Amino acid sequence: MSELRIAVLGVGLMGAGHARRITKQISGARVTVINDYLVEKAEEVAATIPGSRVVADPLDAIAADDVDAVVLATPGTTHEKLLLACLELGKPVLCEKPLTTDVDTSFEIVKREEDLGRKLIQVGFMRRFDPEYVQLKALIDSGAIGLPLIVHCAHRNPVVPPGFDSAMIVRDSLVHEVDVARFLLDEEIVAVTILKPTPNSHAGAGLQDPQLALFETASGRLVDVEVFVTTGVAYEVRTEVVAERGSAMIGLDVGMVRKSTSGAWGGQIAPGFKQRFAQAFTNELQSWVDAVQAGTNVDGPDAWDGYAAAAVCAAGVRSLESGVRVEVEMASKVSASR
Ligand code: ISE
C-alpha cells in the first residue's frame, strides 16, 4: 500500500510535533504539505521535513492533489471552516481539540459528517492512546474490578501561557478529564458542578486556579477532578477508579526510584504534557494512519466525542460563573452508525 500523504495545518507546538513524529516515528505515512498562518514558521518546519512543501492557504493545502489526509492543529477558531472543507472533499482529518469553539457549531459538524454516511473526523484526545489509560480501560472492560462507581482525578500543570483564563482551565485542561470520564465509564456526563477554592496567590491576577469539578454521569456515577494549572512543580495527571470489587490508579509517576548517598529517595516527574504523553501522541498518530489506510478513517475519539466534550465544558463554564450545578444540554445520539 502506498504511503498516506498528509498535510499538517498549523505548526505551533502540537502541529510541529506531529509533523516530526509522522516523519520519524510513524510508518505508512509522510508529510507532503505544511501550512501555518505564519509562512516563515511553515518554511522553517518544512525545511526539517524532507519531501514537504509549504502551501500558504489552508484551504488550498486541504485540496492539494498530493494530500490524502489532514492533521489539523491550527487555533480552535479556524476548525469549523477547515473541518467543513475536509468533509466536502472527503479527506480524513485528525483534529486537535477543540472540535470547534462552541456547542452549536460542533453539532453542525457532527450532522454534516452524519449526512456523508461515513466518518472522516478523529479528535485528538490523546490520553485514550496512553499505555496507562489503555491498561486501565482494559481492566474495567474485563470486569475484574466490577462496576466503577467513582473516579478521582488530578490534573496539574506547572504553568500555563500568559492570557490563560479561568474558563480556559475548563475548556482547555479539564476537557481531558471530560473525555477520560466518558471513555472509561462509557456513558455521557449529564451535570457539572465547579467549586472554587482560594486561588493560588502565585497564579495570575483574577485566575481561578485551582478548581474542583464534579461530573455526574447518566446512570449516577460520580467523577471528581482537581484541576490546578499553576502548581510550579511539574506535570501530574492521576486517575483512580473505585469500583465494586477493587480500585485501580494510574499516573503515579513512579518510573525509576533512585536512592542517593544523602539518604534521600525519589524519581522524576514529567515537566509537561509533551513528555508525559509522548507515547500517547505517537500511538494516536499510528493508529489514525492505520485506520485511514484501512478505509475506516477513525480509530479513537470521533466528532461525537468532540461535540460531547464541548457540551460538558459549556456547562462547566456556566457552573464556574454561577457557582451552581449545571445540567449538560446535549442532543441524543440518534444514529446507529455511532
Ligand atoms: C493543554 O492544551 C493540553 O492539552 C494539556 O494536555 C493539558 O494538560 C493542559 O492543561 C492544556 O492547557
mmCIF file of C-alpha atoms and ligand atoms in Angstrom:
data_model
loop_
_atom_site.group_PDB
_atom_site.id
_atom_site.type_symbol
_atom_site.label_atom_id
_atom_site.label_comp_id
_atom_site.label_asym_id
_atom_site.label_seq_id
_atom_site.Cartn_x
_atom_site.Cartn_y
_atom_site.Cartn_z
ATOM 1 C CA MET A 1 0.000 0.000 0.000
ATOM 2 C CA SER A 2 1.358 3.448 -0.876
ATOM 3 C CA GLU A 3 2.197 5.930 1.842
ATOM 4 C CA LEU A 4 -0.534 8.224 3.130
ATOM 5 C CA ARG A 5 0.272 11.806 2.115
ATOM 6 C CA ILE A 6 -0.527 14.194 4.932
ATOM 7 C CA ALA A 7 -0.962 17.967 5.167
ATOM 8 C CA VAL A 8 -0.177 19.372 8.609
ATOM 9 C CA LEU A 9 -2.101 22.586 9.186
ATOM 10 C CA GLY A 10 -0.737 24.738 11.994
ATOM 11 C CA VAL A 11 2.842 24.056 13.058
ATOM 12 C CA GLY A 12 2.964 25.592 16.505
ATOM 13 C CA LEU A 13 3.722 23.312 19.448
ATOM 14 C CA MET A 14 1.342 20.473 18.550
ATOM 15 C CA GLY A 15 1.490 20.531 14.748
ATOM 16 C CA ALA A 16 5.281 20.748 14.566
ATOM 17 C CA GLY A 17 5.483 17.770 16.931
ATOM 18 C CA HIS A 18 3.030 15.776 14.811
ATOM 19 C CA ALA A 19 4.952 16.589 11.604
ATOM 20 C CA ARG A 20 8.156 15.374 13.237
ATOM 21 C CA ARG A 21 6.537 12.192 14.565
ATOM 22 C CA ILE A 22 4.964 11.346 11.193
ATOM 23 C CA THR A 23 8.375 11.792 9.571
ATOM 24 C CA LYS A 24 10.491 9.969 12.136
ATOM 25 C CA GLN A 25 8.267 7.508 14.003
ATOM 26 C CA ILE A 26 5.143 6.651 12.037
ATOM 27 C CA SER A 27 5.037 4.007 9.328
ATOM 28 C CA GLY A 28 2.813 4.192 6.249
ATOM 29 C CA ALA A 29 2.667 7.984 6.059
ATOM 30 C CA ARG A 30 4.663 11.053 5.146
ATOM 31 C CA VAL A 31 4.118 14.796 5.359
ATOM 32 C CA THR A 32 3.775 16.371 1.909
ATOM 33 C CA VAL A 33 2.318 19.769 2.789
ATOM 34 C CA ILE A 34 2.909 22.184 5.657
ATOM 35 C CA ASN A 35 0.729 25.194 6.352
ATOM 36 C CA ASP A 36 0.729 27.874 9.013
ATOM 37 C CA TYR A 37 -0.679 31.389 9.131
ATOM 38 C CA LEU A 38 2.932 32.452 9.726
ATOM 39 C CA VAL A 39 4.518 31.451 6.416
ATOM 40 C CA GLU A 40 8.055 31.814 7.824
ATOM 41 C CA LYS A 41 7.156 29.314 10.563
ATOM 42 C CA ALA A 42 5.786 26.894 7.948
ATOM 43 C CA GLU A 43 9.003 27.258 5.950
ATOM 44 C CA GLU A 44 11.159 26.683 8.993
ATOM 45 C CA VAL A 45 9.328 23.418 9.799
ATOM 46 C CA ALA A 46 9.171 22.303 6.144
ATOM 47 C CA ALA A 47 12.970 22.650 5.973
ATOM 48 C CA THR A 48 13.188 19.846 8.553
ATOM 49 C CA ILE A 49 10.718 17.543 6.744
ATOM 50 C CA PRO A 50 12.238 16.060 3.571
ATOM 51 C CA GLY A 51 9.785 15.964 0.673
ATOM 52 C CA SER A 52 7.381 18.524 2.137
ATOM 53 C CA ARG A 53 6.374 21.861 0.653
ATOM 54 C CA VAL A 54 4.659 24.934 2.078
ATOM 55 C CA VAL A 55 1.160 25.878 0.952
ATOM 56 C CA ALA A 56 0.169 29.294 2.283
ATOM 57 C CA ASP A 57 -3.622 28.932 2.181
ATOM 58 C CA PRO A 58 -5.069 26.192 4.443
ATOM 59 C CA LEU A 59 -7.973 25.504 2.043
ATOM 60 C CA ASP A 60 -5.512 25.007 -0.824
ATOM 61 C CA ALA A 61 -3.470 22.720 1.425
ATOM 62 C CA ILE A 62 -6.519 20.537 2.132
ATOM 63 C CA ALA A 63 -7.464 20.439 -1.560
ATOM 64 C CA ALA A 64 -3.946 19.692 -2.841
ATOM 65 C CA ASP A 65 -3.600 16.650 -5.121
ATOM 66 C CA ASP A 66 -0.709 15.325 -3.085
ATOM 67 C CA VAL A 67 -2.762 15.342 0.158
ATOM 68 C CA ASP A 68 -4.805 12.281 1.166
ATOM 69 C CA ALA A 69 -5.441 13.241 4.793
ATOM 70 C CA VAL A 70 -5.065 16.188 7.137
ATOM 71 C CA VAL A 71 -3.702 16.835 10.621
ATOM 72 C CA LEU A 72 -5.473 19.938 11.906
ATOM 73 C CA ALA A 73 -3.533 21.774 14.611
ATOM 74 C CA THR A 74 -4.492 25.381 13.867
ATOM 75 C CA PRO A 75 -6.191 27.551 16.532
ATOM 76 C CA GLY A 76 -9.671 26.274 17.501
ATOM 77 C CA THR A 77 -11.380 29.298 15.933
ATOM 78 C CA THR A 78 -10.413 28.058 12.452
ATOM 79 C CA HIS A 79 -11.542 24.453 12.930
ATOM 80 C CA GLU A 80 -15.154 24.732 11.781
ATOM 81 C CA LYS A 81 -14.269 26.119 8.355
ATOM 82 C CA LEU A 82 -11.354 23.734 7.821
ATOM 83 C CA LEU A 83 -13.262 20.658 9.016
ATOM 84 C CA LEU A 84 -16.099 21.508 6.639
ATOM 85 C CA ALA A 85 -13.565 21.696 3.797
ATOM 86 C CA CYS A 86 -12.196 18.251 4.745
ATOM 87 C CA LEU A 87 -15.728 16.814 4.824
ATOM 88 C CA GLU A 88 -16.580 18.421 1.499
ATOM 89 C CA LEU A 89 -13.524 16.884 -0.165
ATOM 90 C CA GLY A 90 -13.861 13.552 1.634
ATOM 91 C CA LYS A 91 -10.437 13.854 3.299
ATOM 92 C CA PRO A 92 -9.913 12.139 6.675
ATOM 93 C CA VAL A 93 -8.756 14.529 9.364
ATOM 94 C CA LEU A 94 -7.150 14.198 12.784
ATOM 95 C CA CYS A 95 -8.313 17.356 14.551
ATOM 96 C CA GLU A 96 -6.648 18.638 17.694
ATOM 97 C CA LYS A 97 -9.108 19.679 20.395
ATOM 98 C CA PRO A 98 -11.406 21.536 20.387
ATOM 99 C CA LEU A 99 -13.570 20.177 17.585
ATOM 100 C CA THR A 100 -14.908 23.737 17.247
ATOM 101 C CA THR A 101 -15.144 26.559 19.763
ATOM 102 C CA ASP A 102 -18.827 26.165 20.681
ATOM 103 C CA VAL A 103 -21.510 23.561 21.101
ATOM 104 C CA ASP A 104 -23.738 24.562 18.184
ATOM 105 C CA THR A 105 -21.007 24.541 15.561
ATOM 106 C CA SER A 106 -19.668 21.256 16.960
ATOM 107 C CA PHE A 107 -23.107 19.741 16.494
ATOM 108 C CA GLU A 108 -23.270 21.123 12.939
ATOM 109 C CA ILE A 109 -20.029 19.268 12.189
ATOM 110 C CA VAL A 110 -21.445 16.058 13.666
ATOM 111 C CA LYS A 111 -24.542 16.393 11.471
ATOM 112 C CA ARG A 112 -22.561 17.213 8.318
ATOM 113 C CA GLU A 113 -20.418 14.135 8.803
ATOM 114 C CA GLU A 114 -23.512 12.089 9.536
ATOM 115 C CA ASP A 115 -25.052 13.244 6.230
ATOM 116 C CA LEU A 116 -21.989 11.935 4.405
ATOM 117 C CA GLY A 117 -22.663 8.492 5.830
ATOM 118 C CA ARG A 118 -19.051 7.835 6.765
ATOM 119 C CA LYS A 119 -16.728 9.012 9.454
ATOM 120 C CA LEU A 120 -13.851 11.257 8.484
ATOM 121 C CA ILE A 121 -13.053 13.081 11.722
ATOM 122 C CA GLN A 122 -10.950 11.849 14.631
ATOM 123 C CA VAL A 123 -10.451 14.210 17.583
ATOM 124 C CA GLY A 124 -7.066 14.451 19.320
ATOM 125 C CA PHE A 125 -7.967 13.280 22.787
ATOM 126 C CA MET A 126 -4.595 11.553 23.008
ATOM 127 C CA ARG A 127 -4.986 10.154 26.500
ATOM 128 C CA ARG A 128 -7.049 7.312 25.040
ATOM 129 C CA PHE A 129 -3.775 6.119 23.453
ATOM 130 C CA ASP A 130 -1.605 6.441 26.556
ATOM 131 C CA PRO A 131 -0.454 2.967 27.666
ATOM 132 C CA GLU A 132 -1.616 3.550 31.272
ATOM 133 C CA TYR A 133 -5.120 4.680 30.244
ATOM 134 C CA VAL A 134 -5.333 1.783 27.779
ATOM 135 C CA GLN A 135 -4.458 -0.608 30.605
ATOM 136 C CA LEU A 136 -7.000 0.957 32.971
ATOM 137 C CA LYS A 137 -9.752 0.816 30.346
ATOM 138 C CA ALA A 138 -8.924 -2.833 29.586
ATOM 139 C CA LEU A 139 -9.099 -3.650 33.297
ATOM 140 C CA ILE A 140 -12.530 -2.018 33.603
ATOM 141 C CA ASP A 141 -13.811 -3.710 30.456
ATOM 142 C CA SER A 142 -12.557 -7.103 31.672
ATOM 143 C CA GLY A 143 -14.990 -6.859 34.595
ATOM 144 C CA ALA A 144 -12.222 -7.839 37.039
ATOM 145 C CA ILE A 145 -12.896 -4.914 39.406
ATOM 146 C CA GLY A 146 -16.632 -4.844 38.852
ATOM 147 C CA LEU A 147 -18.654 -1.752 38.126
ATOM 148 C CA PRO A 148 -16.767 1.550 38.601
ATOM 149 C CA LEU A 149 -18.721 3.851 40.915
ATOM 150 C CA ILE A 150 -16.411 6.808 41.486
ATOM 151 C CA VAL A 151 -13.425 8.249 39.624
ATOM 152 C CA HIS A 152 -10.935 10.613 41.291
ATOM 153 C CA CYS A 153 -8.743 12.693 39.003
ATOM 154 C CA ALA A 154 -5.967 15.217 39.478
ATOM 155 C CA HIS A 155 -4.723 17.356 36.585
ATOM 156 C CA ARG A 156 -1.801 19.591 37.490
ATOM 157 C CA ASN A 157 0.265 21.761 35.179
ATOM 158 C CA PRO A 158 3.333 23.619 36.407
ATOM 159 C CA VAL A 159 2.473 26.710 34.400
ATOM 160 C CA VAL A 160 0.133 27.998 31.701
ATOM 161 C CA PRO A 161 0.796 30.532 28.955
ATOM 162 C CA PRO A 162 0.008 34.227 29.518
ATOM 163 C CA GLY A 163 -3.638 35.015 28.810
ATOM 164 C CA PHE A 164 -4.881 31.618 30.032
ATOM 165 C CA ASP A 165 -8.115 32.488 31.867
ATOM 166 C CA SER A 166 -10.422 30.656 34.273
ATOM 167 C CA ALA A 167 -12.777 29.419 31.527
ATOM 168 C CA MET A 168 -9.784 28.069 29.573
ATOM 169 C CA ILE A 169 -8.951 25.908 32.582
ATOM 170 C CA VAL A 170 -12.290 24.223 31.875
ATOM 171 C CA ARG A 171 -12.194 24.211 28.065
ATOM 172 C CA ASP A 172 -8.511 23.505 27.515
ATOM 173 C CA SER A 173 -7.425 21.491 30.569
ATOM 174 C CA LEU A 174 -10.462 19.946 32.319
ATOM 175 C CA VAL A 175 -11.744 18.890 28.885
ATOM 176 C CA HIS A 176 -9.273 15.975 29.003
ATOM 177 C CA GLU A 177 -10.935 14.641 32.161
ATOM 178 C CA VAL A 178 -14.310 15.044 30.465
ATOM 179 C CA ASP A 179 -13.090 12.754 27.702
ATOM 180 C CA VAL A 180 -11.374 10.368 30.111
ATOM 181 C CA ALA A 181 -14.553 10.036 32.187
ATOM 182 C CA ARG A 182 -16.704 9.336 29.115
ATOM 183 C CA PHE A 183 -14.075 6.902 27.769
ATOM 184 C CA LEU A 184 -13.588 4.953 30.995
ATOM 185 C CA LEU A 185 -17.223 4.854 32.093
ATOM 186 C CA ASP A 186 -18.721 4.570 28.621
ATOM 187 C CA GLU A 187 -21.600 6.929 29.230
ATOM 188 C CA GLU A 188 -22.456 10.593 28.956
ATOM 189 C CA ILE A 189 -21.945 13.253 31.630
ATOM 190 C CA VAL A 190 -25.264 14.896 32.499
ATOM 191 C CA ALA A 191 -24.309 17.566 35.056
ATOM 192 C CA VAL A 192 -21.257 19.544 36.144
ATOM 193 C CA THR A 193 -20.519 21.481 39.317
ATOM 194 C CA ILE A 194 -17.358 23.546 39.673
ATOM 195 C CA LEU A 195 -16.199 24.702 43.081
ATOM 196 C CA LYS A 196 -13.706 27.498 43.552
ATOM 197 C CA PRO A 197 -11.167 27.103 46.362
ATOM 198 C CA THR A 198 -8.974 30.016 47.485
ATOM 199 C CA PRO A 199 -6.975 30.879 44.358
ATOM 200 C CA ASN A 200 -3.254 30.256 44.232
ATOM 201 C CA SER A 201 -1.626 33.579 45.117
ATOM 202 C CA HIS A 202 1.145 32.753 42.623
ATOM 203 C CA ALA A 203 -1.358 32.477 39.752
ATOM 204 C CA GLY A 204 -2.096 35.457 37.512
ATOM 205 C CA ALA A 205 -4.475 38.080 38.892
ATOM 206 C CA GLY A 206 -8.094 37.001 38.511
ATOM 207 C CA LEU A 207 -7.253 33.412 37.576
ATOM 208 C CA GLN A 208 -9.487 30.929 39.432
ATOM 209 C CA ASP A 209 -6.900 28.233 39.962
ATOM 210 C CA PRO A 210 -7.272 25.569 41.307
ATOM 211 C CA GLN A 211 -10.815 24.398 40.549
ATOM 212 C CA LEU A 212 -12.662 21.334 41.814
ATOM 213 C CA ALA A 213 -15.090 19.802 39.339
ATOM 214 C CA LEU A 214 -17.753 17.172 39.910
ATOM 215 C CA PHE A 215 -19.266 15.304 36.942
ATOM 216 C CA GLU A 216 -22.446 13.252 37.285
ATOM 217 C CA THR A 217 -22.997 10.543 34.689
ATOM 218 C CA ALA A 218 -26.323 9.453 33.194
ATOM 219 C CA SER A 219 -26.523 6.388 35.470
ATOM 220 C CA GLY A 220 -25.478 8.315 38.597
ATOM 221 C CA ARG A 221 -21.743 7.647 38.880
ATOM 222 C CA LEU A 222 -19.502 10.489 40.080
ATOM 223 C CA VAL A 223 -16.155 11.851 38.877
ATOM 224 C CA ASP A 224 -14.251 14.449 40.896
ATOM 225 C CA VAL A 225 -11.380 16.406 39.404
ATOM 226 C CA GLU A 226 -8.816 18.702 40.937
ATOM 227 C CA VAL A 227 -7.526 20.870 38.134
ATOM 228 C CA PHE A 228 -4.619 23.085 39.122
ATOM 229 C CA VAL A 229 -2.611 24.632 36.324
ATOM 230 C CA THR A 230 -0.099 26.866 38.117
ATOM 231 C CA THR A 231 1.468 24.472 40.631
ATOM 232 C CA GLY A 232 5.014 25.480 39.757
ATOM 233 C CA VAL A 233 6.014 21.832 40.285
ATOM 234 C CA ALA A 234 5.772 19.612 37.169
ATOM 235 C CA TYR A 235 3.118 17.823 35.089
ATOM 236 C CA GLU A 236 0.900 15.431 37.033
ATOM 237 C CA VAL A 237 -2.142 13.582 35.754
ATOM 238 C CA ARG A 238 -3.594 10.959 38.067
ATOM 239 C CA THR A 239 -6.740 8.880 37.717
ATOM 240 C CA GLU A 240 -8.167 6.458 40.268
ATOM 241 C CA VAL A 241 -11.178 4.308 39.533
ATOM 242 C CA VAL A 242 -13.059 2.981 42.557
ATOM 243 C CA ALA A 243 -15.214 0.021 41.631
ATOM 244 C CA GLU A 244 -17.436 -2.588 43.317
ATOM 245 C CA ARG A 245 -14.632 -5.153 43.620
ATOM 246 C CA GLY A 246 -11.486 -3.082 43.933
ATOM 247 C CA SER A 247 -9.839 0.041 42.640
ATOM 248 C CA ALA A 248 -7.056 0.958 40.240
ATOM 249 C CA MET A 249 -4.873 4.024 39.911
ATOM 250 C CA ILE A 250 -2.643 5.371 37.137
ATOM 251 C CA GLY A 251 -0.318 8.353 36.844
ATOM 252 C CA LEU A 252 1.807 7.811 39.911
ATOM 253 C CA ASP A 253 4.966 8.973 38.136
ATOM 254 C CA VAL A 254 6.931 6.100 39.552
ATOM 255 C CA GLY A 255 9.435 5.442 36.850
ATOM 256 C CA MET A 256 12.893 4.832 38.298
ATOM 257 C CA VAL A 257 13.177 5.290 42.061
ATOM 258 C CA ARG A 258 16.668 6.428 42.997
ATOM 259 C CA LYS A 259 18.240 6.176 46.444
ATOM 260 C CA SER A 260 21.170 8.512 46.995
ATOM 261 C CA THR A 261 24.057 8.813 49.463
ATOM 262 C CA SER A 262 22.276 11.736 51.157
ATOM 263 C CA GLY A 263 19.695 9.240 52.371
ATOM 264 C CA ALA A 264 17.009 10.674 50.102
ATOM 265 C CA TRP A 265 14.996 8.644 47.621
ATOM 266 C CA GLY A 266 12.887 9.764 44.707
ATOM 267 C CA GLY A 267 12.351 9.956 40.971
ATOM 268 C CA GLN A 268 11.409 12.300 38.162
ATOM 269 C CA ILE A 269 8.080 13.861 37.219
ATOM 270 C CA ALA A 270 7.496 14.762 33.561
ATOM 271 C CA PRO A 271 7.934 18.514 33.148
ATOM 272 C CA GLY A 272 4.998 18.925 30.753
ATOM 273 C CA PHE A 273 2.297 17.161 28.746
ATOM 274 C CA LYS A 274 4.561 16.762 25.704
ATOM 275 C CA GLN A 275 6.848 14.488 27.712
ATOM 276 C CA ARG A 276 4.136 12.766 29.803
ATOM 277 C CA PHE A 277 2.050 11.906 26.753
ATOM 278 C CA ALA A 278 4.840 11.436 24.168
ATOM 279 C CA GLN A 279 3.969 7.773 23.653
ATOM 280 C CA ALA A 280 0.254 8.588 23.502
ATOM 281 C CA PHE A 281 0.807 11.085 20.673
ATOM 282 C CA THR A 282 2.819 8.535 18.686
ATOM 283 C CA ASN A 283 0.289 5.756 19.244
ATOM 284 C CA GLU A 284 -2.571 8.088 18.361
ATOM 285 C CA LEU A 285 -0.976 9.063 15.032
ATOM 286 C CA GLN A 286 -0.044 5.499 14.107
ATOM 287 C CA SER A 287 -3.495 4.126 14.804
ATOM 288 C CA TRP A 288 -5.099 7.004 12.881
ATOM 289 C CA VAL A 289 -2.795 6.419 9.881
ATOM 290 C CA ASP A 290 -3.594 2.693 10.020
ATOM 291 C CA ALA A 291 -7.337 3.400 10.187
ATOM 292 C CA VAL A 292 -7.182 5.778 7.221
ATOM 293 C CA GLN A 293 -5.155 3.239 5.238
ATOM 294 C CA ALA A 294 -7.723 0.577 6.126
ATOM 295 C CA GLY A 295 -10.547 2.841 4.943
ATOM 296 C CA THR A 296 -12.255 3.171 8.333
ATOM 297 C CA ASN A 297 -10.686 6.649 8.826
ATOM 298 C CA VAL A 298 -11.157 6.796 12.591
ATOM 299 C CA ASP A 299 -9.738 4.719 15.408
ATOM 300 C CA GLY A 300 -10.487 6.592 18.593
ATOM 301 C CA PRO A 301 -12.489 9.625 19.662
ATOM 302 C CA ASP A 302 -14.748 10.869 16.883
ATOM 303 C CA ALA A 303 -16.762 14.006 16.088
ATOM 304 C CA TRP A 304 -19.449 12.965 18.571
ATOM 305 C CA ASP A 305 -16.817 12.808 21.335
ATOM 306 C CA GLY A 306 -15.661 16.296 20.356
ATOM 307 C CA TYR A 307 -19.249 17.559 20.491
ATOM 308 C CA ALA A 308 -19.946 15.871 23.847
ATOM 309 C CA ALA A 309 -16.796 17.411 25.322
ATOM 310 C CA ALA A 310 -17.889 20.857 24.080
ATOM 311 C CA ALA A 311 -21.336 20.425 25.646
ATOM 312 C CA VAL A 312 -19.928 19.333 29.019
ATOM 313 C CA CYS A 313 -17.368 22.161 29.035
ATOM 314 C CA ALA A 314 -20.080 24.717 28.207
ATOM 315 C CA ALA A 315 -21.960 23.500 31.289
ATOM 316 C CA GLY A 316 -18.675 23.646 33.234
ATOM 317 C CA VAL A 317 -18.081 27.266 32.289
ATOM 318 C CA ARG A 318 -21.672 28.142 33.296
ATOM 319 C CA SER A 319 -21.111 26.438 36.646
ATOM 320 C CA LEU A 320 -17.811 28.287 37.114
ATOM 321 C CA GLU A 321 -19.605 31.577 36.524
ATOM 322 C CA SER A 322 -22.757 30.864 38.534
ATOM 323 C CA GLY A 323 -21.307 28.736 41.318
ATOM 324 C CA VAL A 324 -24.118 26.177 40.990
ATOM 325 C CA ARG A 325 -24.667 22.744 39.461
ATOM 326 C CA VAL A 326 -25.439 22.954 35.753
ATOM 327 C CA GLU A 327 -27.084 20.257 33.648
ATOM 328 C CA VAL A 328 -25.451 19.420 30.341
ATOM 329 C CA GLU A 329 -27.548 20.268 27.292
ATOM 330 C CA MET A 330 -26.871 17.731 24.603
ATOM 331 C CA ALA A 331 -28.684 16.144 21.678
ATOM 332 C CA SER A 332 -29.281 12.424 21.968
ATOM 333 C CA LYS A 333 -27.210 10.095 19.900
ATOM 334 C CA VAL A 334 -29.573 9.013 17.174
ATOM 335 C CA SER A 335 -27.508 7.363 14.517
ATOM 336 C CA ALA A 336 -26.922 3.635 14.570
ATOM 337 C CA SER A 337 -23.574 4.256 12.903
ATOM 338 C CA ARG A 338 -22.245 5.974 16.018
HETATM 339 C C1 ISE B 1 -3.114 21.714 27.068
HETATM 340 O O1 ISE B 1 -3.778 22.332 25.983
HETATM 341 C C2 ISE B 1 -3.279 20.249 26.964
HETATM 342 O O2 ISE B 1 -3.972 19.733 26.141
HETATM 343 C C3 ISE B 1 -2.657 19.505 28.072
HETATM 344 O O3 ISE B 1 -2.812 18.136 27.925
HETATM 345 C C4 ISE B 1 -3.272 19.960 29.376
HETATM 346 O O4 ISE B 1 -2.674 19.300 30.449
HETATM 347 C C5 ISE B 1 -3.100 21.444 29.543
HETATM 348 O O5 ISE B 1 -3.714 21.844 30.737
HETATM 349 C C6 ISE B 1 -3.722 22.176 28.374
HETATM 350 O O6 ISE B 1 -3.527 23.557 28.506
#
